PDB file of C-alpha atoms in Angstrom:
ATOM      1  CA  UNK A   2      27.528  13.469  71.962  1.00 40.00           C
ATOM      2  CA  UNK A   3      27.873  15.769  75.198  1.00 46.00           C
ATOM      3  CA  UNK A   4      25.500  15.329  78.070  1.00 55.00           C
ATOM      4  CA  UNK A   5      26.276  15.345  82.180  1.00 68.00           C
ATOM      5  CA  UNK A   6      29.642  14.005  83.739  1.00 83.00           C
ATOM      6  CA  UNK A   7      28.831  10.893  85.326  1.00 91.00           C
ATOM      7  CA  UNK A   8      29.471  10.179  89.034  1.00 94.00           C
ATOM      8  CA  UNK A   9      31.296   6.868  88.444  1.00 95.00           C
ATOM      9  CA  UNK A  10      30.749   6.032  92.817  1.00 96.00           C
ATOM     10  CA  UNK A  11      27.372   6.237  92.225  1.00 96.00           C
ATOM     11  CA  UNK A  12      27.664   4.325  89.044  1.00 97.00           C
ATOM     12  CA  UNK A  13      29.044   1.316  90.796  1.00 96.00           C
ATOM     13  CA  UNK A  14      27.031   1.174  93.598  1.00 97.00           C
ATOM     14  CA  UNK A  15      24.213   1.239  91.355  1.00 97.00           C
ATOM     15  CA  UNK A  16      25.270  -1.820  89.375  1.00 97.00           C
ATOM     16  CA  UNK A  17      25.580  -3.742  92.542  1.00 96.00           C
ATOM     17  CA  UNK A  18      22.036  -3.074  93.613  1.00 96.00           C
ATOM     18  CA  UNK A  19      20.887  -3.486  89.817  1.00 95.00           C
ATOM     19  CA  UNK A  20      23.298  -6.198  88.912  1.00 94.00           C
ATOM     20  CA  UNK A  21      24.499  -7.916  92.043  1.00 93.00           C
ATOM     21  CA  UNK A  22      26.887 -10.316  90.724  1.00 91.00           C
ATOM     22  CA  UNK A  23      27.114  -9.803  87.263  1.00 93.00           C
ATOM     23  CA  UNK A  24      30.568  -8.883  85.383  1.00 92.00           C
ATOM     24  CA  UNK A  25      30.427  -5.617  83.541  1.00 93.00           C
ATOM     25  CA  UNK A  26      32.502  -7.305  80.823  1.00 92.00           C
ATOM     26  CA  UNK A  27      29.854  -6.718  77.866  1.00 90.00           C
ATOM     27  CA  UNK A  28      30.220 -10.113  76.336  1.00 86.00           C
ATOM     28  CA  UNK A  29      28.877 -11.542  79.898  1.00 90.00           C
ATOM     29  CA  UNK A  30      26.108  -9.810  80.530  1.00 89.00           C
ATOM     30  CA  UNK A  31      24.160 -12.609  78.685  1.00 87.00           C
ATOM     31  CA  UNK A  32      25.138 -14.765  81.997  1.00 89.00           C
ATOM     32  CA  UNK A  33      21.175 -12.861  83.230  1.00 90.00           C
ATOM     33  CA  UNK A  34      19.584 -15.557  80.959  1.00 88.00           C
ATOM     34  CA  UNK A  35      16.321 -15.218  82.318  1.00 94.00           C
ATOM     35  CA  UNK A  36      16.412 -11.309  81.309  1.00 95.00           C
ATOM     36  CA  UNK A  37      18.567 -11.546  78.315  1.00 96.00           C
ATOM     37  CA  UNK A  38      17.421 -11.762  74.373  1.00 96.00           C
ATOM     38  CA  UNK A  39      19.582 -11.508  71.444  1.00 96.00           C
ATOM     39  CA  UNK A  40      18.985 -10.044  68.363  1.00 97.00           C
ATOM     40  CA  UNK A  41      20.550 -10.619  64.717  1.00 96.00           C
ATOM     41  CA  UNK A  42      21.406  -7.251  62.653  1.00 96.00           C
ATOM     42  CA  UNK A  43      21.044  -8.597  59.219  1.00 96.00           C
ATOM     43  CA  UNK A  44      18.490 -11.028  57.620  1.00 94.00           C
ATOM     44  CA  UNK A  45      19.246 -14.506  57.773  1.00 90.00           C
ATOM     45  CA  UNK A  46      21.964 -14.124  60.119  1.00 88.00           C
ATOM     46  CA  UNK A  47      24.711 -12.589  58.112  1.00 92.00           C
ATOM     47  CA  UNK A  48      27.059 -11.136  59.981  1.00 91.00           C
ATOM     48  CA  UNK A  49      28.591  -8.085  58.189  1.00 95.00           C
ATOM     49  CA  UNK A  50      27.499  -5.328  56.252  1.00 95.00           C
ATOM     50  CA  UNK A  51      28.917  -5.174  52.833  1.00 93.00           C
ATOM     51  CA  UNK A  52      26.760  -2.617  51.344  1.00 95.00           C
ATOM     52  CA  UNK A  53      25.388   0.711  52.081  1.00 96.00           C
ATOM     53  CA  UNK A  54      21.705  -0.647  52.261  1.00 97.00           C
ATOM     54  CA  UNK A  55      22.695  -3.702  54.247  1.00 97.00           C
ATOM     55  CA  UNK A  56      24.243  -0.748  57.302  1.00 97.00           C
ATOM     56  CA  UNK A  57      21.251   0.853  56.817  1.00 97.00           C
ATOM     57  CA  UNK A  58      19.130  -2.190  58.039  1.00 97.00           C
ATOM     58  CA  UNK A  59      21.500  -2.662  61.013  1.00 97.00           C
ATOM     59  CA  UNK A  60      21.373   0.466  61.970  1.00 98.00           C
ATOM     60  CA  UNK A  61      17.800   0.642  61.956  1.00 97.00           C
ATOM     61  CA  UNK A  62      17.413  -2.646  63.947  1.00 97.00           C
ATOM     62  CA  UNK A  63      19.717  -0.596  66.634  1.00 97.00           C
ATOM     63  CA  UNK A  64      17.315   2.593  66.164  1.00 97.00           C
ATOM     64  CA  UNK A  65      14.580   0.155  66.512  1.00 97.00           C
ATOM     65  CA  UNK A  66      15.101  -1.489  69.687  1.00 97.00           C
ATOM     66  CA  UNK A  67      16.746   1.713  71.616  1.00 97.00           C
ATOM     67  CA  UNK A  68      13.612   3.367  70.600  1.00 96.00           C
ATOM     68  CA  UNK A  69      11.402   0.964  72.308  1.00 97.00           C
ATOM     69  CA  UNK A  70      13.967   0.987  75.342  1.00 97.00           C
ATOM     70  CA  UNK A  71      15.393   4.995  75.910  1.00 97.00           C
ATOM     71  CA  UNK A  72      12.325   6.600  78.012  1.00 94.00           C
ATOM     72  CA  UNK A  73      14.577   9.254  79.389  1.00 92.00           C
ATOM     73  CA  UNK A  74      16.172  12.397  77.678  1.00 94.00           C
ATOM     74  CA  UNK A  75      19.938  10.562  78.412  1.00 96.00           C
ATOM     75  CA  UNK A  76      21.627   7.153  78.319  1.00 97.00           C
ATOM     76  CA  UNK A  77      25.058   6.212  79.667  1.00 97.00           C
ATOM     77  CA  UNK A  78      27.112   4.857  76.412  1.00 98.00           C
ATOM     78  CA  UNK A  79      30.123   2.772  77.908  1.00 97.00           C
ATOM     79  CA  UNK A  80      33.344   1.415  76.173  1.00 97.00           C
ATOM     80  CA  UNK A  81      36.376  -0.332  76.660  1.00 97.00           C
ATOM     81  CA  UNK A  82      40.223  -0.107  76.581  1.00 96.00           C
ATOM     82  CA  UNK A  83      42.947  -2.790  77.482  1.00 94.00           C
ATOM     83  CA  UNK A  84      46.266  -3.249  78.637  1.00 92.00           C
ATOM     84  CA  UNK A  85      47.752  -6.062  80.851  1.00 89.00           C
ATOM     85  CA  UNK A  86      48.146  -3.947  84.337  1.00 89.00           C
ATOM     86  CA  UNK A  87      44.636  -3.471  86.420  1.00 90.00           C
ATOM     87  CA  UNK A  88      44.944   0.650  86.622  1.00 90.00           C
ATOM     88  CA  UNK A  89      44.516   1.899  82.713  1.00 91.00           C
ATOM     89  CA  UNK A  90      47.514   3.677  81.484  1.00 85.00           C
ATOM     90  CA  UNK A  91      46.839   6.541  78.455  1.00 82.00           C
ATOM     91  CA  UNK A  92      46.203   6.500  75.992  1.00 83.00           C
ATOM     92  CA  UNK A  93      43.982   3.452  76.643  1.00 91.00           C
ATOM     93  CA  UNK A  94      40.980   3.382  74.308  1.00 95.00           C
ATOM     94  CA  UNK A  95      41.912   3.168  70.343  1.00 95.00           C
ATOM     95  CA  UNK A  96      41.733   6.292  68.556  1.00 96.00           C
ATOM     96  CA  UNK A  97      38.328   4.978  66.564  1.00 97.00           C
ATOM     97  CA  UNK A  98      36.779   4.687  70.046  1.00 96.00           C
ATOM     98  CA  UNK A  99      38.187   8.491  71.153  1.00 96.00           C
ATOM     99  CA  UNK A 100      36.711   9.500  68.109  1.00 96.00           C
ATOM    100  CA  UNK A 101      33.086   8.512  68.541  1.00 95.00           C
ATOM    101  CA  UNK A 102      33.243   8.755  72.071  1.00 95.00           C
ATOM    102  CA  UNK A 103      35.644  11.870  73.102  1.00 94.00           C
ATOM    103  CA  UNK A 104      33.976  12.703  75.799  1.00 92.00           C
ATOM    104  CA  UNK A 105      34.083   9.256  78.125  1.00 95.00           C
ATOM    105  CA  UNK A 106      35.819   9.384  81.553  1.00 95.00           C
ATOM    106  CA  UNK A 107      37.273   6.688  83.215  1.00 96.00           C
ATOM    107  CA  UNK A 108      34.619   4.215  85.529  1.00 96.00           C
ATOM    108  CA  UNK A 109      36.397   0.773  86.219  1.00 96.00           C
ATOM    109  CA  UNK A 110      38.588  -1.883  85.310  1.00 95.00           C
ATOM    110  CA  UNK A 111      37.392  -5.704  85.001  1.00 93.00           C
ATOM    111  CA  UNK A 112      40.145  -8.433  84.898  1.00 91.00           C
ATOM    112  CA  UNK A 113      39.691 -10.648  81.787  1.00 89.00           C
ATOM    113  CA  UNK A 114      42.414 -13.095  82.276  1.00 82.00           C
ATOM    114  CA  UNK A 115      44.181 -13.639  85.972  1.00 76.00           C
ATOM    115  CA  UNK A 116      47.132 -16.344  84.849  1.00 76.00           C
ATOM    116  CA  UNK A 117      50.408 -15.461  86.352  1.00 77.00           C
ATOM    117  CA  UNK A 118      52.703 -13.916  83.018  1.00 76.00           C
ATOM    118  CA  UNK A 119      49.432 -13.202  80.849  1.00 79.00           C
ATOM    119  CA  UNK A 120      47.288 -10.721  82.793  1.00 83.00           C
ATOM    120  CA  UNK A 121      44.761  -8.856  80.558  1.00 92.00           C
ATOM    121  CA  UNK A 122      42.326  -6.302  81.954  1.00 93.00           C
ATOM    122  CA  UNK A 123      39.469  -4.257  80.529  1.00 95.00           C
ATOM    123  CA  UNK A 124      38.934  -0.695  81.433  1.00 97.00           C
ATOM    124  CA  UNK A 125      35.562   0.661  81.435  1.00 97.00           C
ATOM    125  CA  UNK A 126      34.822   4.242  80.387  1.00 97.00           C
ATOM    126  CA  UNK A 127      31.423   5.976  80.614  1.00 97.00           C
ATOM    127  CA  UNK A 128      30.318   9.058  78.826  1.00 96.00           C
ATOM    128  CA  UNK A 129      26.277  10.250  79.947  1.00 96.00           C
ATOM    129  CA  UNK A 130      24.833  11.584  76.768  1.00 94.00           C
ATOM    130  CA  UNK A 131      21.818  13.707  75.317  1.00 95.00           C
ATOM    131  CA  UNK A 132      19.465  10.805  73.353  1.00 95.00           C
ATOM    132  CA  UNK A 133      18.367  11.135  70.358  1.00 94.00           C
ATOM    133  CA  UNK A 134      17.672   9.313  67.208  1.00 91.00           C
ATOM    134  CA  UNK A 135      20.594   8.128  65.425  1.00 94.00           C
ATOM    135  CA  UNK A 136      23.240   9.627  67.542  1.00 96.00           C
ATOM    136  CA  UNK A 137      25.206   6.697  68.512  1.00 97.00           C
ATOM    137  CA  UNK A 138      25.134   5.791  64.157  1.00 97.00           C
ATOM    138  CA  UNK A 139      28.858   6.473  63.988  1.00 97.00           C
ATOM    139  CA  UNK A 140      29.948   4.087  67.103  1.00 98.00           C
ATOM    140  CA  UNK A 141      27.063   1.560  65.699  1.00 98.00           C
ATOM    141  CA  UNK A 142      28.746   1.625  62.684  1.00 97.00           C
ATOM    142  CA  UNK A 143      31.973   1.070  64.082  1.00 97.00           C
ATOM    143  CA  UNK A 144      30.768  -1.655  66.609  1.00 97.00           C
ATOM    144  CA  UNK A 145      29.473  -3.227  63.075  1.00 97.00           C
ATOM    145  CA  UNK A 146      32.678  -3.098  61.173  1.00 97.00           C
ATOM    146  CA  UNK A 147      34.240  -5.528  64.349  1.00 96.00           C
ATOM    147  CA  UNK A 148      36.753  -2.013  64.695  1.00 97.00           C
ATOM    148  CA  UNK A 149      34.990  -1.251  68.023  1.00 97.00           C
ATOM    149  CA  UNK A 150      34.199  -4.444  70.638  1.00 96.00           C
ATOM    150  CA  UNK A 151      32.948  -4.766  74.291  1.00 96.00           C
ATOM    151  CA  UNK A 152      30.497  -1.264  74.261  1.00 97.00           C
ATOM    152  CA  UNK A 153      27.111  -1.631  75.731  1.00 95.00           C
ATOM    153  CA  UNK A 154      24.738   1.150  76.476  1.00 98.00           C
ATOM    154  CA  UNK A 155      22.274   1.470  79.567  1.00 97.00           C
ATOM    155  CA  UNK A 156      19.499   4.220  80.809  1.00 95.00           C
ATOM    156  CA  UNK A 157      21.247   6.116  83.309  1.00 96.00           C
ATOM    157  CA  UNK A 158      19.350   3.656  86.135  1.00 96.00           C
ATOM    158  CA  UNK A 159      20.687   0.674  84.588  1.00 97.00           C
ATOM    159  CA  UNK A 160      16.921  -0.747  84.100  1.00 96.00           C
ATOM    160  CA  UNK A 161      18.383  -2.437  80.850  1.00 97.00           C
ATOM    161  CA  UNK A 162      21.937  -3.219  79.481  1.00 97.00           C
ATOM    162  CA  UNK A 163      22.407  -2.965  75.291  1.00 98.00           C
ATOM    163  CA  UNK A 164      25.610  -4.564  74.332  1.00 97.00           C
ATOM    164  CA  UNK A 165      25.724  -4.623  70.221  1.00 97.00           C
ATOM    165  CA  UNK A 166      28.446  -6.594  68.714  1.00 96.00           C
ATOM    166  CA  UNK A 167      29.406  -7.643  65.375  1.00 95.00           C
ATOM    167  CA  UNK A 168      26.595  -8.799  64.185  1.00 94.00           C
ATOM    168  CA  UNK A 169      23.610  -7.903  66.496  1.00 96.00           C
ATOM    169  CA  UNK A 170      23.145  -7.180  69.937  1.00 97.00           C
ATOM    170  CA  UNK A 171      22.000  -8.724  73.383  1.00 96.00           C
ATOM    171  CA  UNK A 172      19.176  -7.052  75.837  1.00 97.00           C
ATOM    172  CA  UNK A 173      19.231  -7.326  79.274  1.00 97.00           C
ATOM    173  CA  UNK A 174      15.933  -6.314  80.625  1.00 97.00           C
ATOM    174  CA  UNK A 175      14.779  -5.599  84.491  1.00 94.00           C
ATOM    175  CA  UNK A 176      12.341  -8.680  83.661  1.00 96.00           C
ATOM    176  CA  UNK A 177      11.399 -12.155  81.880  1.00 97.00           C
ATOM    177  CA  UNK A 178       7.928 -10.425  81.104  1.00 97.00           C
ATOM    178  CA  UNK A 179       9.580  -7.259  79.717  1.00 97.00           C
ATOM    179  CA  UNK A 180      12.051  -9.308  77.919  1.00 97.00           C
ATOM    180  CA  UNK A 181       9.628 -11.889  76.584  1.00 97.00           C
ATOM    181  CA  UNK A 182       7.595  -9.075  75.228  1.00 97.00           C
ATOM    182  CA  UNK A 183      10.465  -7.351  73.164  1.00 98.00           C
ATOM    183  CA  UNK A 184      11.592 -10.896  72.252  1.00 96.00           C
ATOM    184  CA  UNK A 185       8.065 -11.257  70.582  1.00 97.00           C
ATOM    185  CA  UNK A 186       7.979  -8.146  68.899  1.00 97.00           C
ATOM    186  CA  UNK A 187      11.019  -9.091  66.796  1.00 97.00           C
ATOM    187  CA  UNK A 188      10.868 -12.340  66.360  1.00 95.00           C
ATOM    188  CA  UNK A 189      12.141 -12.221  62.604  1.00 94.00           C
ATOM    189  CA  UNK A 190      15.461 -11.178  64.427  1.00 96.00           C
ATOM    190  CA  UNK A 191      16.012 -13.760  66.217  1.00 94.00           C
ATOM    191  CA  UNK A 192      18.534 -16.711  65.875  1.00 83.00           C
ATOM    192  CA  UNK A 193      17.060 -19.838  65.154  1.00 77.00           C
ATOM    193  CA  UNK A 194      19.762 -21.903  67.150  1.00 70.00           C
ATOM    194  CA  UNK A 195      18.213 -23.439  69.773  1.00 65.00           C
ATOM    195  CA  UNK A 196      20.388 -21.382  72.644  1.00 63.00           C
ATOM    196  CA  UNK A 197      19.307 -18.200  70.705  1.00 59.00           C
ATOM    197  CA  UNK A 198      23.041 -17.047  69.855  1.00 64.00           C
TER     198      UNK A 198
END
């Protein structure tokens, strides 16, 4: 997984003009409602994988919908790390995340909880990567398995935002109409709660 070092400047001021006040914390980016869909991984909503043929169907749902989003020859894959001060201190990403992601360079930090005593921040790292079909499998899998949280993966204009969690993922596309049309193409994906989680 080794593409171009990412200029993380640029980075940010291209999520302001893309993204003008919306967190880069990966569980929020569903706040663009009007742009957002999510998807389920496995039939009938289950959450986990327990078998080898159930991560093969989540994976392909994730192989699926990249697929129909990746029109460039790279994609920015970005993931997380914690601690409780606002500049990240290293190690700060789990090993499991280091391994599937070696390459990732520090971008920002977002805070996740402000209260005097019990400050928690996020730090965002960003590694710009060569696509191809099936190459994020092992963080996928990991993402999955609930041992990897809070990734989500963008083309390297940040036209869309891919956030897969434990159980599916959310899109965030540049537009209702682009949206609504991915939305329809996999509707058998779909929640059927009536907010669409």
């Amino acid at each position: 997984m080794t593409g171009d070092v990412v200029d993380t400047v640029a980075l940010s001021r291209l999520w302001d003009e893309r993204w003008p006040g919306y967190s880069k914390l990966p569980s929020e980016l569903r706040a663009a409602r009007n742009r957002w869909v999510r998807f389920h991984a496995l039939p009938g909503s289950k959450r986990y994988p327990g078998t080898e043929d159930e991560y093969g169907i989540v994976l392909a749902r994730h192989s699926t919908i990249l697929a129909e989003l990746v029109t460039g020859s790279e994609v920015l894959v970005v993931t997380a790390g914690y601690s409780d001060a606002s500049e990240p201190q290293e190690p700060c990403r789990s090993p499991d995340t280091v391994a599937v992601c070696p390459d990732a360079m520090y971008w920002t930090s977002v805070c996740m909880d402000d209260e005097p005593g019990f400050e928690s921040w996020m730090h965002l790292y960003v590694s710009q990567l060569v696509w191809s079909a099936g190459v994020l499998d092992p963080l996928l899998r990991q993402v999955a398995d609930d041992v990897i949280a809070n990734v989500f993966i963008a083309d390297v204009g940040l036209r869309w935002l891919y956030h897969p969690y434990d159980g599916g993922m959310d899109v965030i596309l540049s537009s209702t109409a682009e949206r609504d049309a991915l939305r329809d193409r996999h509707r058998d994906w779909l929640s059927t709660r009536p907010a669409g989680l």
